[in-house]
Short mmCIF file of C-alpha atoms and ligand atoms in Angstrom, two decimals:
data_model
loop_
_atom_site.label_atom_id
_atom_site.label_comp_id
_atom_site.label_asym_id
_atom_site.label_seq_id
_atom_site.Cartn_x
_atom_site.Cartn_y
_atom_site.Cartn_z
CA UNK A 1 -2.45 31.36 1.08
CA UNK A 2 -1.73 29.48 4.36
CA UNK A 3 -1.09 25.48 3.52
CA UNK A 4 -3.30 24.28 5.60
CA UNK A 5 -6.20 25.73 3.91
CA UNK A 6 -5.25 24.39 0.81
CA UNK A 7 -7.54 21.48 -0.89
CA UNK A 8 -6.24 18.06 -1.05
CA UNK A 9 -4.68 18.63 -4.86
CA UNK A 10 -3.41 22.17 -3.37
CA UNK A 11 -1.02 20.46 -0.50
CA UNK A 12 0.34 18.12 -3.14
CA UNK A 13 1.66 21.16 -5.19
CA UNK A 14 2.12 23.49 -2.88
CA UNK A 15 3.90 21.79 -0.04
CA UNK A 16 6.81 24.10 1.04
CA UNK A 17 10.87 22.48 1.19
CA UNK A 18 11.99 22.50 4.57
CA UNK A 19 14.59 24.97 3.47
CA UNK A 20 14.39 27.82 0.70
CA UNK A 21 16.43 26.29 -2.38
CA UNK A 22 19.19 28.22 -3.29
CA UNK A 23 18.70 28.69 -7.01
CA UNK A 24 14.60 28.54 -7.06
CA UNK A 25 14.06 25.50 -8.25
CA UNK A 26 10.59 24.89 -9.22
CA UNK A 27 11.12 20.72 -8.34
CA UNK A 28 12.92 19.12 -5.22
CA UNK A 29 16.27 18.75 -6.49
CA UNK A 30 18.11 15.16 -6.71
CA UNK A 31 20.48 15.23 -3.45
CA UNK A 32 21.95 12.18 -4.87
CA UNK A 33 24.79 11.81 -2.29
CA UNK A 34 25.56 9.35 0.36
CA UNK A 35 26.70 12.14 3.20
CA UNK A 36 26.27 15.41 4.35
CA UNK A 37 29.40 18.10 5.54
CA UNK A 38 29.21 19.94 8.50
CA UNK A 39 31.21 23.55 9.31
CA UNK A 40 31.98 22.52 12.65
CA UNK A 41 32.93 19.14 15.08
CA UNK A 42 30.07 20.96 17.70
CA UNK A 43 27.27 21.03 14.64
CA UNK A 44 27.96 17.13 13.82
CA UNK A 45 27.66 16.03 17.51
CA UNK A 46 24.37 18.17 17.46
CA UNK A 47 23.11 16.69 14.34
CA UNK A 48 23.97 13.05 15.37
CA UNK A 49 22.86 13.34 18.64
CA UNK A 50 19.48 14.36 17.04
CA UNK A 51 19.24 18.15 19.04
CA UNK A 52 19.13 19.55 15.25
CA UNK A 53 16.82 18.23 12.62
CA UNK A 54 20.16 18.20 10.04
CA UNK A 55 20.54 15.41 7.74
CA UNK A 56 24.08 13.23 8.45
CA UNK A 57 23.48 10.28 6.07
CA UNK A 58 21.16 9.26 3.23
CA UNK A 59 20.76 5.96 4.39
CA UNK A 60 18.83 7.55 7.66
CA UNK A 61 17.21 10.55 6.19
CA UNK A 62 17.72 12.74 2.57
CA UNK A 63 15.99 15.97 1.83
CA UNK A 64 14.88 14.43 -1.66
CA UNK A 65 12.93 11.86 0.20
CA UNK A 66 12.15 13.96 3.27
CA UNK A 67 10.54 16.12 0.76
CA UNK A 68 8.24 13.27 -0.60
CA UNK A 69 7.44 12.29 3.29
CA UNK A 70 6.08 16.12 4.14
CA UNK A 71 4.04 16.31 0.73
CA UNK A 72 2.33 12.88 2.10
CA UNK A 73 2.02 13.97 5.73
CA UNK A 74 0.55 17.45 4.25
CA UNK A 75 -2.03 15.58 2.11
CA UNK A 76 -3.02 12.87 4.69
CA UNK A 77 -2.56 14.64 8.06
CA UNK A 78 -0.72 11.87 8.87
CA UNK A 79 1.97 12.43 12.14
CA UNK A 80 4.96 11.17 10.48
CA UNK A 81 5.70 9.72 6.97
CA UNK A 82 8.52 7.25 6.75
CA UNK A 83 9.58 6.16 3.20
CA UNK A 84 11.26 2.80 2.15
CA UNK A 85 12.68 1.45 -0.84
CA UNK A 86 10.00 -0.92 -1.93
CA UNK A 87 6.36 -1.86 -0.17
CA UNK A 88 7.47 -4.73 1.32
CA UNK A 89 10.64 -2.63 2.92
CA UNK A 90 7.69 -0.56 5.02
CA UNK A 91 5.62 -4.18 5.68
CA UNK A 92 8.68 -5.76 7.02
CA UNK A 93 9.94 -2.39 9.05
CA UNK A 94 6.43 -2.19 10.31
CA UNK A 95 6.20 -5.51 11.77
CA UNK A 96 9.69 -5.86 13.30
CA UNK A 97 8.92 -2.18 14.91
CA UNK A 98 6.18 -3.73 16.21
CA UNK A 99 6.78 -7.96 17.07
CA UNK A 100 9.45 -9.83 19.37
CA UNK A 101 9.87 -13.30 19.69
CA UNK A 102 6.47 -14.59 21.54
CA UNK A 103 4.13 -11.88 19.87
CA UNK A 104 1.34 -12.28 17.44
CA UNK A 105 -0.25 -10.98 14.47
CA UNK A 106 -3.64 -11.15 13.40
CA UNK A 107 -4.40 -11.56 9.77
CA UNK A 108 -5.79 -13.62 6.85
CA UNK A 109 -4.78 -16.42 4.23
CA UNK A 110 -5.97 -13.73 1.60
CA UNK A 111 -3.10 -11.36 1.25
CA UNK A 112 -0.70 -10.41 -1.18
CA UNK A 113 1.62 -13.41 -1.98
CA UNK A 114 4.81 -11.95 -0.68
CA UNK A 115 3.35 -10.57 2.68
CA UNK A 116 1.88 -14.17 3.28
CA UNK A 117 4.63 -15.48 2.44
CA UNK A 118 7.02 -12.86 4.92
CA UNK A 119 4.25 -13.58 7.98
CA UNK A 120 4.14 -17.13 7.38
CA UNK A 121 8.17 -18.04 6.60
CA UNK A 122 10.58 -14.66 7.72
CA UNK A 123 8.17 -13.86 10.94
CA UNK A 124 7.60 -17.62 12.05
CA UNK A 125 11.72 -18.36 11.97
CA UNK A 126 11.84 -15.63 14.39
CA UNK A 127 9.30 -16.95 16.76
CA UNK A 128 6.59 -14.49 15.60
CA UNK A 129 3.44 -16.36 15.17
CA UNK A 130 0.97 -15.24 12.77
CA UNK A 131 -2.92 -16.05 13.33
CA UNK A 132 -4.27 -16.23 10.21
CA UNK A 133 -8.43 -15.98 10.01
CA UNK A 134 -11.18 -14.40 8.42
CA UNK A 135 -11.15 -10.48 8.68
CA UNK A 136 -14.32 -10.22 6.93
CA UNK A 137 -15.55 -12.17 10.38
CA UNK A 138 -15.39 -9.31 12.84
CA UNK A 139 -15.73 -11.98 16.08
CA UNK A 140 -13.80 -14.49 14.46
CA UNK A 141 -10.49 -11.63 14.60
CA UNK A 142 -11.91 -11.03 18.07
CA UNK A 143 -12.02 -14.25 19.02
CA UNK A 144 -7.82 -14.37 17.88
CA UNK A 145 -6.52 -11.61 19.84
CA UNK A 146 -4.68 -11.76 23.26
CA UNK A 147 -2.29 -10.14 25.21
CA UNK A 148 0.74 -11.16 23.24
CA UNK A 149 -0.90 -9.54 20.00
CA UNK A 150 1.29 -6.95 18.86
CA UNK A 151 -0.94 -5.89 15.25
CA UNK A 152 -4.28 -6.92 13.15
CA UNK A 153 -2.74 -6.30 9.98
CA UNK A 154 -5.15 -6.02 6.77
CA UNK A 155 -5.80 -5.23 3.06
CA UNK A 156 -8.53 -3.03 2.57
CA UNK A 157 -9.20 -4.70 -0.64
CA UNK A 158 -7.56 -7.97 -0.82
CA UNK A 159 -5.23 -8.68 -4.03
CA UNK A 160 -6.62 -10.95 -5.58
CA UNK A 161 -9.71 -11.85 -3.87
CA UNK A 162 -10.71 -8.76 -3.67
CA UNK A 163 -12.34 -9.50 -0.02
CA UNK A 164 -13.66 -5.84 1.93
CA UNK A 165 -13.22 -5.63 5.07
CA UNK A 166 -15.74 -3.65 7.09
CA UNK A 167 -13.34 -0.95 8.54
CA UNK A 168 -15.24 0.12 11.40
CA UNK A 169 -16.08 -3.27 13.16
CA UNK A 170 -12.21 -4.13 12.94
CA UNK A 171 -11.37 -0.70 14.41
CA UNK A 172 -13.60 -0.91 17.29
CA UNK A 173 -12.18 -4.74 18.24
CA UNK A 174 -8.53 -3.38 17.96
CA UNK A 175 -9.37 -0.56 20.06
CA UNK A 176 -11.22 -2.30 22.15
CA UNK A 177 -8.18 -4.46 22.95
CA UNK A 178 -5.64 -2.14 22.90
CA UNK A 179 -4.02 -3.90 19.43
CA UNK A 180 -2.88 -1.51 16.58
CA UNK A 181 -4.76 -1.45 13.58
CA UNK A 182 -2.29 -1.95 11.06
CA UNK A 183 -3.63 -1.50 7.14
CA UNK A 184 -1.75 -1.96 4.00
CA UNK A 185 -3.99 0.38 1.28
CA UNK A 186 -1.97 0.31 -2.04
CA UNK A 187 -5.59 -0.36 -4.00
CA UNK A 188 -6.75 2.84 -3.20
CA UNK A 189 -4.68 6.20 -2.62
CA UNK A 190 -5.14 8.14 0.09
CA UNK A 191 -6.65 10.90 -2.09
CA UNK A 192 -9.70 8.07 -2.42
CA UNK A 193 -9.68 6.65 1.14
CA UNK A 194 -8.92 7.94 4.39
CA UNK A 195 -7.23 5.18 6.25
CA UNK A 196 -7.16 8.17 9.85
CA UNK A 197 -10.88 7.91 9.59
CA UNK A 198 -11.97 4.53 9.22
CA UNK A 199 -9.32 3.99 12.78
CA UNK A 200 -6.21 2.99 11.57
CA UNK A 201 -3.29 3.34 13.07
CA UNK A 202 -0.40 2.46 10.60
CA UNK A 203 -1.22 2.51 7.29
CA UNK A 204 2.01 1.74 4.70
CA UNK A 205 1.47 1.89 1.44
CA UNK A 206 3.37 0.37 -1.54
CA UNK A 207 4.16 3.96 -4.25
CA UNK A 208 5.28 1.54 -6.72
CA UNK A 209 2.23 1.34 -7.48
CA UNK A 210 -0.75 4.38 -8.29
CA UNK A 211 2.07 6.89 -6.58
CA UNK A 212 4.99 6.00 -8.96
CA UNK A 213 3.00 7.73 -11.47
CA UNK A 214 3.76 5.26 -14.39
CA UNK A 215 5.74 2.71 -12.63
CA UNK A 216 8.94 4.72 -12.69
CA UNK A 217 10.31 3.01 -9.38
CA UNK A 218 9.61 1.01 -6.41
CA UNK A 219 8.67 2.43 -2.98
CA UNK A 220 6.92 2.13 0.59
CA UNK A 221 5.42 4.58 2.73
CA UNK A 222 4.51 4.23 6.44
CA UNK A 223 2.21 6.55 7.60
CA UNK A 224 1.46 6.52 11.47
CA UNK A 225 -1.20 8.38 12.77
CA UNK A 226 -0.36 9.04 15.99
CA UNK A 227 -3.61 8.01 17.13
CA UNK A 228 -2.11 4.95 19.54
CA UNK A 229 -1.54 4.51 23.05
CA UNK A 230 1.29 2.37 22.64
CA UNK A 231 1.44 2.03 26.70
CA UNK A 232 -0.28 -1.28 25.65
CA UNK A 233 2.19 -2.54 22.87
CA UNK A 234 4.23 -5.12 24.67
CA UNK A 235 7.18 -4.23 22.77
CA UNK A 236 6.80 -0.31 22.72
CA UNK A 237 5.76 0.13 26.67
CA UNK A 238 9.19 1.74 27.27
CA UNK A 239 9.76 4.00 24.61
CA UNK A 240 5.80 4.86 24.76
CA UNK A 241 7.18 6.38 28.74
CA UNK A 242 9.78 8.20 26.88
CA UNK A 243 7.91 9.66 23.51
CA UNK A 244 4.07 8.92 23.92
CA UNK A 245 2.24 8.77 21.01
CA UNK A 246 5.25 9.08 18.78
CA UNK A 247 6.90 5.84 20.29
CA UNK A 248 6.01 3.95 17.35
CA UNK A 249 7.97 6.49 15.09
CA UNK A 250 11.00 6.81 17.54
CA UNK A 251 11.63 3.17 17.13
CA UNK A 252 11.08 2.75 13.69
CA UNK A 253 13.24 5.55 12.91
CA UNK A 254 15.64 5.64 15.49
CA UNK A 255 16.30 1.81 15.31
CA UNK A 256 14.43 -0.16 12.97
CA UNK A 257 14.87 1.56 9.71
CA UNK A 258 18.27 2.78 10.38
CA UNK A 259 19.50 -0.59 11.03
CA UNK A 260 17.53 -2.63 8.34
CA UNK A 261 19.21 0.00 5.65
CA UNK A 262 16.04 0.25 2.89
CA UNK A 263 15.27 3.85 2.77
CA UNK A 264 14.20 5.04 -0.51
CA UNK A 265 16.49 6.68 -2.83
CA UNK A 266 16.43 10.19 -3.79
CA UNK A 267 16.49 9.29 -7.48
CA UNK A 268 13.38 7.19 -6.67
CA UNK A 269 11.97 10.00 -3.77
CA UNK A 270 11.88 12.54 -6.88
CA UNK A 271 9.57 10.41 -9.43
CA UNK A 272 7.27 9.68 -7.01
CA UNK A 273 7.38 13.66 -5.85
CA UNK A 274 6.36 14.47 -9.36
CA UNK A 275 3.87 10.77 -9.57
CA UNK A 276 2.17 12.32 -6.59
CA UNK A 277 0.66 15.45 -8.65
CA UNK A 278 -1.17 13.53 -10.96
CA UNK A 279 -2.24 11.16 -8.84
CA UNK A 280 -6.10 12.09 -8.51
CA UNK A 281 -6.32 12.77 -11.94
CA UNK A 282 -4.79 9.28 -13.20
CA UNK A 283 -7.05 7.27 -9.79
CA UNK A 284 -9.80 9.24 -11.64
CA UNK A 285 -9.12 8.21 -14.89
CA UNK A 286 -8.30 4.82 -14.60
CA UNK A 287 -11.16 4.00 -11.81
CA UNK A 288 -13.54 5.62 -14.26
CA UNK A 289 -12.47 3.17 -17.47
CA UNK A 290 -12.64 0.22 -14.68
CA UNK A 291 -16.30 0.47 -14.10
CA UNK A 292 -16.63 0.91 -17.97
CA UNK A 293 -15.35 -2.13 -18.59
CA UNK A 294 -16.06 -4.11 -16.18
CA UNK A 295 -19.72 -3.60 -17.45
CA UNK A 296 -18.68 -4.56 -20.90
CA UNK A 297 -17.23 -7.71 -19.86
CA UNK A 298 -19.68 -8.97 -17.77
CA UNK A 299 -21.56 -8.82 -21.43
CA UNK A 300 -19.36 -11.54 -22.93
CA UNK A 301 -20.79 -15.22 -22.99
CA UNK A 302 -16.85 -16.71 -22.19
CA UNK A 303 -16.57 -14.76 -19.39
CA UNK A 304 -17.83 -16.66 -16.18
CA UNK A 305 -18.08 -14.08 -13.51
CA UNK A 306 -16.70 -10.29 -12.95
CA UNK A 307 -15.16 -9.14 -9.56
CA UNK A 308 -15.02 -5.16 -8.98
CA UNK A 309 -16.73 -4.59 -5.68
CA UNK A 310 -18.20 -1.56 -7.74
CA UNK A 311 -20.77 -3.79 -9.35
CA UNK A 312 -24.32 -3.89 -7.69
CA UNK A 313 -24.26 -7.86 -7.54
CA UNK A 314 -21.51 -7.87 -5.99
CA UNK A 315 -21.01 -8.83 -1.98
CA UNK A 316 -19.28 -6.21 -0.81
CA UNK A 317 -21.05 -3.73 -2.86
CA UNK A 318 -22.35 -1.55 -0.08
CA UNK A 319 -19.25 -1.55 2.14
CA UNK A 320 -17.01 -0.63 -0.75
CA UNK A 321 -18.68 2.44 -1.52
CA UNK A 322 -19.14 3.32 1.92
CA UNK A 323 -15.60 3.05 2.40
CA UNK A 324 -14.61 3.49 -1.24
CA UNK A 325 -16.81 5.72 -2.92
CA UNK A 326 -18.05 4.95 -6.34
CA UNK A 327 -14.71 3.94 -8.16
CA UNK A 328 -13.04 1.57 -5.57
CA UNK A 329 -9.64 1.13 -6.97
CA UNK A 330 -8.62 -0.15 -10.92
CA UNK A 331 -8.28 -3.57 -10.39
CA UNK A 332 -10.54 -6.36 -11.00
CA UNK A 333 -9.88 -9.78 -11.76
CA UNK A 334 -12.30 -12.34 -14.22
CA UNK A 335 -12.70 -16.04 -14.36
CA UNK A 336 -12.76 -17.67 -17.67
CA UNK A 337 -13.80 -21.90 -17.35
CA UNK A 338 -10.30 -22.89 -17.07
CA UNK A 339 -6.24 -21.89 -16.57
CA UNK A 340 -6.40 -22.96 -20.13
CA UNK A 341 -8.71 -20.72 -21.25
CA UNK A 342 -6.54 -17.91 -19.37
CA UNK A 343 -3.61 -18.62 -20.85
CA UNK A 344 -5.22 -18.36 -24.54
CA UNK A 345 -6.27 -15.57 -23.32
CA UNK A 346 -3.14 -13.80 -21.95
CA UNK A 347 -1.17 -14.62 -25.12
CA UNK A 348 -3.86 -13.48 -28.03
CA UNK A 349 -3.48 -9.49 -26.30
CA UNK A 350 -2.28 -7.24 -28.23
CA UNK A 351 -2.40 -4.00 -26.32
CA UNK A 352 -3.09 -4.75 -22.57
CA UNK A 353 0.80 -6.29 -21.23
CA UNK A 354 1.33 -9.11 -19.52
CA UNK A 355 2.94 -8.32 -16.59
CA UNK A 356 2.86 -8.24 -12.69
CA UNK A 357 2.57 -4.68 -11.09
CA UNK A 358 -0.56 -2.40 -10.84
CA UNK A 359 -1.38 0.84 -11.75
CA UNK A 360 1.13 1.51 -13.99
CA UNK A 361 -0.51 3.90 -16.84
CA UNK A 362 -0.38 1.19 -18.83
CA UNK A 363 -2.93 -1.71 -18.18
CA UNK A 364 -1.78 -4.96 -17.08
CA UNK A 365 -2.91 -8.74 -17.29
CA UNK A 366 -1.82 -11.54 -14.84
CA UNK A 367 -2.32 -15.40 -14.03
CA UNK A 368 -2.19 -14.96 -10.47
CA UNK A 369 -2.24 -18.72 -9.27
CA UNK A 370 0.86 -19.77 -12.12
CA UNK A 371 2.72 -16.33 -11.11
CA UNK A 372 2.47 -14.63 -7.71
CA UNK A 373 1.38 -17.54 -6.28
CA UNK A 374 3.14 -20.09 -8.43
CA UNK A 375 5.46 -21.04 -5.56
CA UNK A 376 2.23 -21.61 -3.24
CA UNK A 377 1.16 -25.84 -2.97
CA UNK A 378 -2.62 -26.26 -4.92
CA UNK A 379 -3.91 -26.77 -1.17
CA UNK A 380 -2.38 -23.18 0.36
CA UNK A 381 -3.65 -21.91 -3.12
CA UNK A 382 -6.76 -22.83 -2.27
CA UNK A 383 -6.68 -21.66 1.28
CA UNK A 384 -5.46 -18.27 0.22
CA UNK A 385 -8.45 -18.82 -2.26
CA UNK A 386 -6.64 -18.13 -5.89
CA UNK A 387 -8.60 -20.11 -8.34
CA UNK A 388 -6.53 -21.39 -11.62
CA UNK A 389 -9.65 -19.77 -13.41
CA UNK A 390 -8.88 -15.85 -12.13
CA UNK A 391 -7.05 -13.44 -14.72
CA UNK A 392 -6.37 -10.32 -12.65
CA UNK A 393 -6.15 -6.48 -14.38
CA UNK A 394 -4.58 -3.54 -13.87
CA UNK A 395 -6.51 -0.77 -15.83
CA UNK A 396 -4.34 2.25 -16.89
CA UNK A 397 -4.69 5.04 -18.90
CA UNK A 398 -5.96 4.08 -22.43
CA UNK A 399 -9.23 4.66 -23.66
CA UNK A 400 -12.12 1.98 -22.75
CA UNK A 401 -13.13 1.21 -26.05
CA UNK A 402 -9.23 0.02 -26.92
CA UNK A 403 -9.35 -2.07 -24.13
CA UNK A 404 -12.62 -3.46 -24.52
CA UNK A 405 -11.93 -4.19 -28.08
CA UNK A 406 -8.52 -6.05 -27.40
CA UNK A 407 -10.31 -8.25 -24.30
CA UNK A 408 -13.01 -9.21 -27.20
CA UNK A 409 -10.55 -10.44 -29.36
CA UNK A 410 -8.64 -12.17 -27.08
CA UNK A 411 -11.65 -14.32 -24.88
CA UNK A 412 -13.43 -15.04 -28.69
C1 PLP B 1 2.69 -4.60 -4.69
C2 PLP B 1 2.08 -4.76 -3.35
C3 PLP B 1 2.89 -4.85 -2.21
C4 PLP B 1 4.40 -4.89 -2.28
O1 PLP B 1 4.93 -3.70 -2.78
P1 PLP B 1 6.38 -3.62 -3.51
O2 PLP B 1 6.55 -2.17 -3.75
O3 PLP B 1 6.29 -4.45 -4.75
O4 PLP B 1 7.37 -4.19 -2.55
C5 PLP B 1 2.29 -4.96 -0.98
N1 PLP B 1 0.94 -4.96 -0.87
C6 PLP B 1 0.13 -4.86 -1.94
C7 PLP B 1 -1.34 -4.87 -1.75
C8 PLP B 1 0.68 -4.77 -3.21
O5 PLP B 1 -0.13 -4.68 -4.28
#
C-alpha cells in the first residue's frame, strides 16, 4: 500500500528508513556513533558541501534520529522535522533562528516556568525584548505587534493555567501582519490536534513528554510547516531570496542547530521511535481516565474548584473542543483552601508520585507555585497567575477507580 494513503496510526508504523537495512531489522537500529566513514576524499566534500543527503556527524544529523524526524513529518505533513535533545533545546533554537538584537516576541506571563523564564532573562541579555500580554485578548496581541516582531509565540493550553487560546483569531492577526505563528503544543499530540490547520507556522513540541512513551528520555521536536513567507522576517529576508519557504529550516539547520550542539541522541531518537506507536492509544487512555476523574473530584466537599477545559462550566469549554475535541489533553490541576492543605495532600498519596513531568504512564502530582515556579517572587507568581492553592496532575495509565480512591484518601 502506498504511504500516503495510510491512516494516521498506519504512517507511524509503516514509515519506510531512508535506506533498506542491511540485516531486516524490524526497529531503526541504534547508530550510536559520533561519525560517519566515507570511501572516497570526492564523496566527503560532496556530503559536507551538502550536494548528497549523507550523514558526516551525529551532532548535525543521525539516521536513528532522522528516522524519528520522517515518522513525525509522515504523520503531521509537516515540511521538515528537526529534533533536539530536550523541549527547551527546540524553544531556544526556535527563537534564536528567528530574533536578533532589536526584535520582539509576542507572548504571555502564563507560560511554562522555564520558557518565561528563557524570554524574560536569556532573550532580554541579548537585547531581545519580549512583550508579554494576554493571548486570550486577540486585539490586545494585535495591539503588540510591529515591524521589529520576529514571532507570537503560544501554548495552546497553558501549563498551569490552563488558559485556551482561540487559534484562529491569533492566526489571522499574525498573518495579517506578516509575524510567524509560533506554538509550543506538548498538552496535546499531534495525533489530537492539528497545529497546520488551526495556522501555525512552527510548532515544537517537547517528546519528553506523551511521545517518550513512559518518560524514557527527554526530547524536542520542531516542526515547520512551510506555510511562511519569510520575505517579511527581518532576520530571514536573505536566506528567504535564497530558499523560499524553507528559509526558516536552512537556518535552523544549517546554522542554528549545528552551532548550538543539542541534537537528540540516537539512544534517545529510538525510545521515542518506539513511544510514538502507542501514542494514540496511551492520549486515548489517559484523556479518557482524565474526564473520569475530574468528574469524581469535582464531587468532593475539600476540593474548591476543578480545571479541565473538558468540563461544561468551564470558560474555555467550547473553544477546547473545537480545537481539542472531547478529551483535551491529561492534565488538570485542583485548588484545595490553602498550600497547606496541598502539601497534606501531596504527602498522604500512596499511588499517584510526586513528581514534575507529564504524561509519563504513570500519574503525577505537583505544587506548582513551591516547585516550577519556586524561584518566581509572590508578585511575578501572581502575574504569571500560579495560586499557592493549585495542585497540578498528570494522569497516566492506571485505572480511574485506583486513582480516585487514592485522591479520596489523601484530600479526607
Ligand atoms: C515540559 C515542557 C517544556 C520543556 O520541555 P523539556 O523537554 O522538559 O525541556 C516546554 N513546554 C511545555 C508546555 C512543557 O510542558
Amino acid at each position: 500500500m502506498n504511504n500516503e494513503e495510510l491512516s494516521f496510526t498506519g504512517k507511524i508504523l509503516h514509515t519506510p528508513y531512508a535506506k533498506p537495512d542491511a540485516y531486516g531489522a524490524l526497529s531503526m537500529p541504534v547508530y550510536q556513533c559520533a561519525a560517519f566513514e566515507f570511501e572516497t576524499a570526492e564523496m566527503m566534500e560532496a556530503a559536507f558541501m551538502g550536494k548528497v543527503a549523507e550523514h558526516t556527524y551525529s551532532r548535525i544529523t543521525n539516521p536513528t534520529v532522522q528516522y524519528l524526524e520522517s515518522r513525525v513529518q509522515n504523520m503531521t505533513g509537516a515540511f521538515s522535522v528537526t529534533a533536539l535533545n530536550s523541549g527547551m533545546a527546540a524553544i531556544s533554537n526556535v527563537i534564536l533562528t528567528l530574533a536578533q538584537t532589536g526584535s520582539n516576541i509576542v507572548t504571555s506571563r502564563h507560560l511554562f516556568g522555564n520558557t518565561y523564564s528563557f524570554f524574560a532573562s536569556t532573550m532580554a541579555a541579548f537585547g531581545v525584548e519580549t512583550r508579554f500580554c494576554d493571548l486570550t485578548n486577540p486585539d490586545e496581541v494585535e495591539a503588540h505587534i510591529d515591524v521589529n516582531t520576529c514571532a507570537v509565540f503560544l501554548e495552546i493550553i497553558t501549563n498551569p493555567q490552563m488558559e485556551v487560546v482561540d487559534l484562529k483569531a491569533i492566526s489571522a492577526i499574525t498573518k495579517k501582519a506578516g509575524v510567524p505563528l509560533v506554538a509550543d503544543t506538548t498538552i496535546i499530540p499531534f495525533s489530537a490536534f492539528k497545529a497546520k490547520n488551526w495556522g501555525v507556522n512552527i510548532e515544537i513540541v517537547s517528546s519528553t513528554k506523551y511521545i517518550s512513551g513512559g518518560a524514557t528520555s527527554l526530547g524536542g521536536l520542531i516542526l515547520d510547516y512551510g506555510n511562511f513567507n519569510w520575505i517579511s522576517a527581518p532576520k530571514l529576508h536573505a536566506m528567504a531570496k535564497e530558499f523560499g519557504p524553507a528559509a526558516f529550516t536552512a537556518k535552523l539547520r544549517k546554522e542554528i542547530h549545528r552551532n548550538l550542539g543539542a541534537y537528540m541522541t540516537p539512544q534517545a531518537a529510538y525510545m521515542q521511535t518506539l513511544g510514538l506507536e502507542t501514542l494514540t492509544l496511551r492520549y486515548e487512555r489517559a484523556t479518557g481516565t482524565c474526564l473520569q476523574l475530574v468528574q469524581r473530584l469535582q464531587t468532593l466537599a475539600k476540593v474548591e474548584s476543578v480545571n479541565y477545559t473538558a468540563l461544561p462550566e468551564n470558560k474555555y469549554y467550547t473553544l477546547s473542543k473545537n480545537q481539542f475535541g472531547k478529551q483535551p489533553g491529561a492534565m488538570f490541576t485542583f485548588n484545595l483552601e490553602s498550600r497547606e492543605a496541598c502539601f497534606t495532600f501531596l504527602n498522604k498519596l500512596k499511588l499517584v508520585k510526586r513528581a514534575t513531568n507529564l504524561f509519563d504512564n504513570v500519574s503525577l502530582a505537583i505544587h506548582p507555585a513551591s516547585t516550577i515556579f519556586g524561584t518566581f517572587s509572590p508578585e511575578v507568581r501572581k502575574e504569571m497567575n500560579v495560586s499557592d492553592k493549585t495542585i497540578r496532575i498528570s494522569v497516566g495509565l492506571e485505572d480511574v477507580e485506583d486513582l480516585f480512591r487514592d485522591f479520596e484518601q489523601a484530600i479526607m
